[in-house]
Coordinates of C-alpha atoms in Angstrom, one line a residue:
X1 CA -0.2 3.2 -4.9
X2 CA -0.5 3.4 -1.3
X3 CA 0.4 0.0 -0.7
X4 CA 3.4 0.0 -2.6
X5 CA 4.2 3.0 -0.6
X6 CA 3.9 1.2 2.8
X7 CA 5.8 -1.6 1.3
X8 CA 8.3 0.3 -0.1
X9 CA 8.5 2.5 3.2
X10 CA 9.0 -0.9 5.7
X11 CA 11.9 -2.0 3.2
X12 CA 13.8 1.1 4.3
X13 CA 12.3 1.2 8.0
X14 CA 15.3 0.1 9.8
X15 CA 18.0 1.5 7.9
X16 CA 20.0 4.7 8.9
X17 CA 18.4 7.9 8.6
X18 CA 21.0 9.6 6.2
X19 CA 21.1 11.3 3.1
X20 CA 22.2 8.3 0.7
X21 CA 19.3 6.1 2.0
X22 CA 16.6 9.3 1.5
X23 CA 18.6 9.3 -1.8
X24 CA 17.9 5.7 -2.6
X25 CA 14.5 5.3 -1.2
X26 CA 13.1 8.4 -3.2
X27 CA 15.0 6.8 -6.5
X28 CA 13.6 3.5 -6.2
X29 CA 10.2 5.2 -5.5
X30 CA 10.3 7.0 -8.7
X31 CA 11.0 3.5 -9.7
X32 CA 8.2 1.7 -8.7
X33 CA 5.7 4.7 -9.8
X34 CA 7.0 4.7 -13.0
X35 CA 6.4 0.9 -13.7
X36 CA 3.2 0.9 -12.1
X37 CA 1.9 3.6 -14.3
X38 CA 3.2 1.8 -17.2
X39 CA 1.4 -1.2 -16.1
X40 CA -2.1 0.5 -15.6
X41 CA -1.6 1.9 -19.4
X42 CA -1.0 -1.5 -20.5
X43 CA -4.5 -2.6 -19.6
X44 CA -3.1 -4.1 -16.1
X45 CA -5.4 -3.9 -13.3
X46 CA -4.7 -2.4 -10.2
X47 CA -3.7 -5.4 -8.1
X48 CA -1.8 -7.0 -11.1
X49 CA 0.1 -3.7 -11.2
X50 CA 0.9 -3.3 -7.6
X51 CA 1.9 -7.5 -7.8
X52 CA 4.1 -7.0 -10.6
X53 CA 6.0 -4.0 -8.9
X54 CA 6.6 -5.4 -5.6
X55 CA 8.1 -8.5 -6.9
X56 CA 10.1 -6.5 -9.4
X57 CA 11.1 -4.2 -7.1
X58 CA 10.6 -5.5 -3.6
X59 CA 13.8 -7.1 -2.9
X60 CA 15.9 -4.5 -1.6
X61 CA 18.8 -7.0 -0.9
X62 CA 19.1 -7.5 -5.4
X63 CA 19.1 -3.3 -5.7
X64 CA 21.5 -2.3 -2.9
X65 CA 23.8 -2.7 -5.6
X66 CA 23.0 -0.1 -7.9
X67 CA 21.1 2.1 -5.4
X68 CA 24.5 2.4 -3.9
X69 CA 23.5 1.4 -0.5
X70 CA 25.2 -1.8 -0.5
X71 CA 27.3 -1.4 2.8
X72 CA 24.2 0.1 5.1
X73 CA 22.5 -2.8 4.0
X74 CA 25.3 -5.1 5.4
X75 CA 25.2 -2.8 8.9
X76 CA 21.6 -3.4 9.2
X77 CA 21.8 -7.0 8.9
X78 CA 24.1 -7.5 11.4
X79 CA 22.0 -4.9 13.8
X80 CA 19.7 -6.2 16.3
X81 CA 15.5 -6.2 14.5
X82 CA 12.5 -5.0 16.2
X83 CA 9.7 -7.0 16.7
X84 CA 6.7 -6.1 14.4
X85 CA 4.1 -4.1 16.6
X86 CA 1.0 -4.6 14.3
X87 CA -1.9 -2.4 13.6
X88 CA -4.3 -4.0 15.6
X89 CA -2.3 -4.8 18.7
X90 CA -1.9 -0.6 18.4
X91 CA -5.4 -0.4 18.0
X92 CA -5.8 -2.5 21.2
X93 CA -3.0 -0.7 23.4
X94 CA -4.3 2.7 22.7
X95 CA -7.9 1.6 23.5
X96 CA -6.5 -0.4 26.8
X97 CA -4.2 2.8 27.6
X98 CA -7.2 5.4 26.9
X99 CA -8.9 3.1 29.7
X100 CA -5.8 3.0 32.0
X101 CA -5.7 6.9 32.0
X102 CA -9.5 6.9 32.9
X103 CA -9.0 4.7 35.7
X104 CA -5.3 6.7 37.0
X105 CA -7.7 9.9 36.9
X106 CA -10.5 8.7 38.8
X107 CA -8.1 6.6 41.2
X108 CA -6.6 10.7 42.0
X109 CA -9.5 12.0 42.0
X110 CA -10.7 9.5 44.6
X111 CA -7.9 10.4 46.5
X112 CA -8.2 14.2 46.7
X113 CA -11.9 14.2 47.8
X114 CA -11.4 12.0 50.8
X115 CA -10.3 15.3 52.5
X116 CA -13.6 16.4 52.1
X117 CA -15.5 13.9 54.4
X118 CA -13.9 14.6 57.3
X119 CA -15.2 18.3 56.4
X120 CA -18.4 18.0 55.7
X121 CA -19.3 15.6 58.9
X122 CA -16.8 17.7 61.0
X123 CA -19.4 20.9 59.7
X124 CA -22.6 18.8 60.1
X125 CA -21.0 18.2 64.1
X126 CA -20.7 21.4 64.3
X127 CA -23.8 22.4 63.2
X128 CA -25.3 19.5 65.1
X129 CA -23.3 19.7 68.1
X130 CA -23.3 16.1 67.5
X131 CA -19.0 15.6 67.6
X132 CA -19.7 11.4 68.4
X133 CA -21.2 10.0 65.7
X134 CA -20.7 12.5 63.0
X135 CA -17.1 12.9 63.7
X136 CA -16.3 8.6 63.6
X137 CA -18.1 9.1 60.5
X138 CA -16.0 12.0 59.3
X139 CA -12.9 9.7 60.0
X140 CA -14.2 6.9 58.4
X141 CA -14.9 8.4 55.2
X142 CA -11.4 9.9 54.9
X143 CA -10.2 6.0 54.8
X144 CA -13.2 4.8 52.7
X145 CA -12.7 7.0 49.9
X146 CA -8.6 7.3 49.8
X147 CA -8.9 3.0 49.6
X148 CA -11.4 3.5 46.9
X149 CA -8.8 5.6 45.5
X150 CA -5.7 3.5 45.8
X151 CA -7.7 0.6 45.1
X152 CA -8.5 1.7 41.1
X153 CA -5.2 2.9 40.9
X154 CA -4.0 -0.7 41.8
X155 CA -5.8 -2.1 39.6
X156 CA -5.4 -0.1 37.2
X157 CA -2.1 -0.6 37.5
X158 CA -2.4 -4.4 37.2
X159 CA -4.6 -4.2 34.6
X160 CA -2.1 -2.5 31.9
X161 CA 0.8 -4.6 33.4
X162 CA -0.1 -6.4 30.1
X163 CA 2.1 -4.3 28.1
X164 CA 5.0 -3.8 30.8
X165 CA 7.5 -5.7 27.8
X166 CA 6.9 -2.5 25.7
X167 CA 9.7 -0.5 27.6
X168 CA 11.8 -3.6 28.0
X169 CA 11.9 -4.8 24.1
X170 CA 12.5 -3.4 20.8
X171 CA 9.5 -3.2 19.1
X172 CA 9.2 -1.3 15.9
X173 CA 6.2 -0.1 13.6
X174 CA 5.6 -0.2 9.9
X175 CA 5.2 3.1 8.1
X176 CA 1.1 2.5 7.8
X177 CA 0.5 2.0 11.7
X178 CA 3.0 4.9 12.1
X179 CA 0.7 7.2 10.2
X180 CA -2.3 5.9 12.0
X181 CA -0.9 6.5 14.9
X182 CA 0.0 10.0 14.2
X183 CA -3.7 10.8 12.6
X184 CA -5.0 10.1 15.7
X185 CA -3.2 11.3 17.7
X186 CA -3.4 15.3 15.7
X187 CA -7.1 14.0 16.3
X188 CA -7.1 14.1 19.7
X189 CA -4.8 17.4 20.6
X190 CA -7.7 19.4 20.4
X191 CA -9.6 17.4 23.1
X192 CA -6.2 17.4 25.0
X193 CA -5.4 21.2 24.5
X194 CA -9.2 21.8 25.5
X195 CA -9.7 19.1 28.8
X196 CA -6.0 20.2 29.9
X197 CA -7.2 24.2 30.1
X198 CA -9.9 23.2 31.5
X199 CA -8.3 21.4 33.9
X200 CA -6.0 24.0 34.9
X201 CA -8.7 27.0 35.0
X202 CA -10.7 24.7 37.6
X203 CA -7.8 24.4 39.6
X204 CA -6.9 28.5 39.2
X205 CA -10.5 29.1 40.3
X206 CA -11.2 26.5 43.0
X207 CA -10.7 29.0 45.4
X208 CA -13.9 31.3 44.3
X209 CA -16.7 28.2 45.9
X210 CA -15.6 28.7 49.3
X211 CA -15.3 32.6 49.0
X212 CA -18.6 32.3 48.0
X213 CA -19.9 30.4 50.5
X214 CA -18.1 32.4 53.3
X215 CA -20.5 35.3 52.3
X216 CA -23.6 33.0 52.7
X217 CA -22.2 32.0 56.4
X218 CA -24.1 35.5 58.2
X219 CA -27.1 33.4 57.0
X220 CA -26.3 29.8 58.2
X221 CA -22.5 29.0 59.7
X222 CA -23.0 25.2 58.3
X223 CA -21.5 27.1 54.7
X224 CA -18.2 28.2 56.4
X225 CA -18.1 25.2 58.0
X226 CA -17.6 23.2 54.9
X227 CA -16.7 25.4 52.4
X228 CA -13.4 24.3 52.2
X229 CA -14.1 20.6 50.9
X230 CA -15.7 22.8 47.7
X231 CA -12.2 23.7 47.0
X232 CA -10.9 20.4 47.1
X233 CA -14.1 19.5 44.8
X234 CA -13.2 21.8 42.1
X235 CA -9.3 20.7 42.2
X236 CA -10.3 16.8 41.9
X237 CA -12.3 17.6 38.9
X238 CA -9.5 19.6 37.2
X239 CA -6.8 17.2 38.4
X240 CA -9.0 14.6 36.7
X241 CA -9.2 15.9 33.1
X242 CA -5.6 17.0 33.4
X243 CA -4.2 13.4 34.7
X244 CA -6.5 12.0 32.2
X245 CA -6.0 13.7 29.2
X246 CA -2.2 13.8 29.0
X247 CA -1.7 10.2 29.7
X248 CA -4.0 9.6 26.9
X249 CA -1.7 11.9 24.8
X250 CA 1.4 10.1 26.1
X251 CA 0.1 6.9 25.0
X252 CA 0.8 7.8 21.0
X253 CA 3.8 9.4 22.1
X254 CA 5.2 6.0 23.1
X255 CA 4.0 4.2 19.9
X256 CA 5.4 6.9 18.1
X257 CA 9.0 6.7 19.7
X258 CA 9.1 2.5 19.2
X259 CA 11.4 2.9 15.9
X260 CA 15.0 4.3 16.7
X261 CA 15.5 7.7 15.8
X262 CA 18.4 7.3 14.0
X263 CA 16.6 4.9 11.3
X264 CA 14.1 5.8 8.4
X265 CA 11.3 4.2 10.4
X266 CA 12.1 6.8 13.4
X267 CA 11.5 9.8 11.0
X268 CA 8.3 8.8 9.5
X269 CA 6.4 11.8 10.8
X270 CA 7.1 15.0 11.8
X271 CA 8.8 15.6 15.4
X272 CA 8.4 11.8 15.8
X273 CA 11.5 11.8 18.3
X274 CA 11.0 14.9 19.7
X275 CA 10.1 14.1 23.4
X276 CA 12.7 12.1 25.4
X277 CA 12.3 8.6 25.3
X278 CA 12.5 7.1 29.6
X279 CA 13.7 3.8 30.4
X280 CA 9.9 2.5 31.1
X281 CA 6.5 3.3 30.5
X282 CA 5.9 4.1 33.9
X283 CA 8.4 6.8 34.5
X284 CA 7.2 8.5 30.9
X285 CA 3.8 8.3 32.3
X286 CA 4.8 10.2 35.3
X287 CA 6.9 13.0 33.4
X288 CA 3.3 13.1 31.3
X289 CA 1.8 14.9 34.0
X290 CA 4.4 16.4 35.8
X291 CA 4.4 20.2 35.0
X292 CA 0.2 20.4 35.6
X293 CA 0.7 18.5 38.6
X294 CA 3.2 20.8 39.6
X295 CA 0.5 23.6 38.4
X296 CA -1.9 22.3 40.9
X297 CA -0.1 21.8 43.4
X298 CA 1.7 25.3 43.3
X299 CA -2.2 27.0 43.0
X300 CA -3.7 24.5 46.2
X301 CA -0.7 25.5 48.4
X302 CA -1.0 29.4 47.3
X303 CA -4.5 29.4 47.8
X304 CA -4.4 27.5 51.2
X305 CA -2.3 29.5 52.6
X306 CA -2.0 32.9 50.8
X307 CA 1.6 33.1 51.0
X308 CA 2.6 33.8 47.4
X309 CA 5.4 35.4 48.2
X310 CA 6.8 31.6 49.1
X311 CA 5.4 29.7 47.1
X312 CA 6.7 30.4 44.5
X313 CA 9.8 28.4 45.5
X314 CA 7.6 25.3 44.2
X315 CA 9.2 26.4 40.4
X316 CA 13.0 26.1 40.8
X317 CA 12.9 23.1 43.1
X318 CA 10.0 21.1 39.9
X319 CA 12.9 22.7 37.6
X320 CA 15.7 20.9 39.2
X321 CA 13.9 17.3 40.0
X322 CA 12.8 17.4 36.8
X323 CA 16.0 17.5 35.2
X324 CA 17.0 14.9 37.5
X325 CA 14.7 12.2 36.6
X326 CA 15.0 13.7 33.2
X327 CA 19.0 12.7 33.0
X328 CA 18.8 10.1 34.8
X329 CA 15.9 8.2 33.4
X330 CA 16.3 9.0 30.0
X331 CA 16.8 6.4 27.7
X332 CA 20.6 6.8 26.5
X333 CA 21.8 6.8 22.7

């Protein structure tokens, strides 16, 4: 039965999500159960069963007719198809995107840590009372790790280039790969839900290392001296699984928003078209991660400088450039 449901399911995919098509779809449903269950009490097999339906039943274009969906059938015609995205090419874009996010992550993570050189040799000079050498070194490692950092998220970038013609072209996905999609991705909400609060507790408690090692500077000044790179540490790390995990968890999103919403294909699963759909892949990667980089940002400022009472600012201005680039990139219609 399941396959005649899938077929049965991509015959209406691309027709108008209203109430005659549900109408129609669930009649000639009943339909096609009905005869197959006849079938397998005649001694049919399984496959001969699920054969003999779909050609009796599988051309939608011989029952618009009496299904009375005769003139939506004509609209979608003359309507512009989606390409077929298959299961496998899913398979391979979520398994190239889960890399892509890996790469983003440890590209920022790169790129918050190369603060922290210039720390630690600035408190080894200090310590040292060696400034030369340990402060070239200090300088030095600020521009070694930051083009470490920008270099993976170049190529990261290149790399996934691959499937740039995903926010260009229509592309649409059958009603099997739209439930696969959609099992995974319940699957991997937990893991989301549970790297994303970690993510934001490290960044909440960064500030606890170097108040920690402030205390331990009556025994050896080297501690204050670099305790602030710890904090910068800490942040990296929860910038990391936070950047990671939610452009992992926009990549279904985007498979999951390739058939229109108005059709029967965009309403194969719960809250399919929920989210707002952005002109490219690249700006809905952004607005991924916008409110917990906006999180971290708001707790490394307050925390650097202790002036809550200001920083608080950070919320309406995110509020307002995020409806920007909200109704202004969104995809219209």
């Amino acid at each position: 039965m399941e396959t005649i449901r899938n077929y049965l399911e991509t015959m209406f995919m691309n027709l108008p999500s209203s109430p005659e098509i549900y109408r129609a779809k669930n009649e000639l449903w009943q339909m096609m159960e009905d005869k197959y269950t006849e079938l397998l009490e005649n001694g049919k097999s399984e496959n001969e069963a699920v054969g003999t339906v779909i050609a009796e039943f599988g051309n939608l274009n011989e029952l618009a007719e009496d299904l009375g969906i005769a003139q939506f059938l004509q609209q979608e015609t003359k309507a512009p198809q989606g390409k077929p995205f298959p299961l496998e090419t899913v398979k391979e874009y979520l398994a190239d995107k889960a890399k892509n996010a890996f790469y983003t992550a440890l590209g920022v993570f790169f790129c918050i840590i190369s603060v922290c050189g210039p720390i630690f040799f600035g408190a080894l000079s200090e310590y040292f009372n060696r400034d030369g050498i340990l402060g070239a070194a200090g300088g030095c490692s600020l521009f070694v790790l930051a083009a470490v950092g920008v270099g993976i998220l170049v190529y990261s970038g290149v790399r996934i280039s691959k499937w740039k013609n995903i926010g260009q072209e229509h592309y649409v996905t059958d009603f099997a790969t739209t439930e696969y999609i959609h099992q995974e991705m319940e699957k991997y909400k937990g893991t989301h839900a549970l790297l994303l609060t970690i993510g934001i507790v490290l960044c909440i408690l960064s500030v606890i290392p170097p108040m920690i090692m402030d205390e331990f500077s009556d025994y050896n000044e080297i501690w204050d001296y670099c305790s602030g790179a710890f904090l910068f540490l800490v942040v990296a790390v929860g910038v990391f699984l936070i950047v990671m995990s939610s452009m992992k968890l926009e990549s279904y999103n985007t498979m999951l928003r390739l058939n229109q919403k108005d059709t029967i294909g965009g309403n194969y699963v719960p809250n399919q078209q929920n989210a707002p759909q952005y002109i490219n892949e690249s700006v809905a990667a952004v607005m991924s991660v916008y409110w917990p980089t906006v999180t971290c940002l708001y707790l490394i400022w307050s925390f650097l400088t202790f002036a809550w009472w200001k920083t608080w600012i950070i919320w309406p201005l995110a509020g307002i450039i995020h409806s920007v680039i909200k109704n202004t990139l969104k995809k219209q219609g």
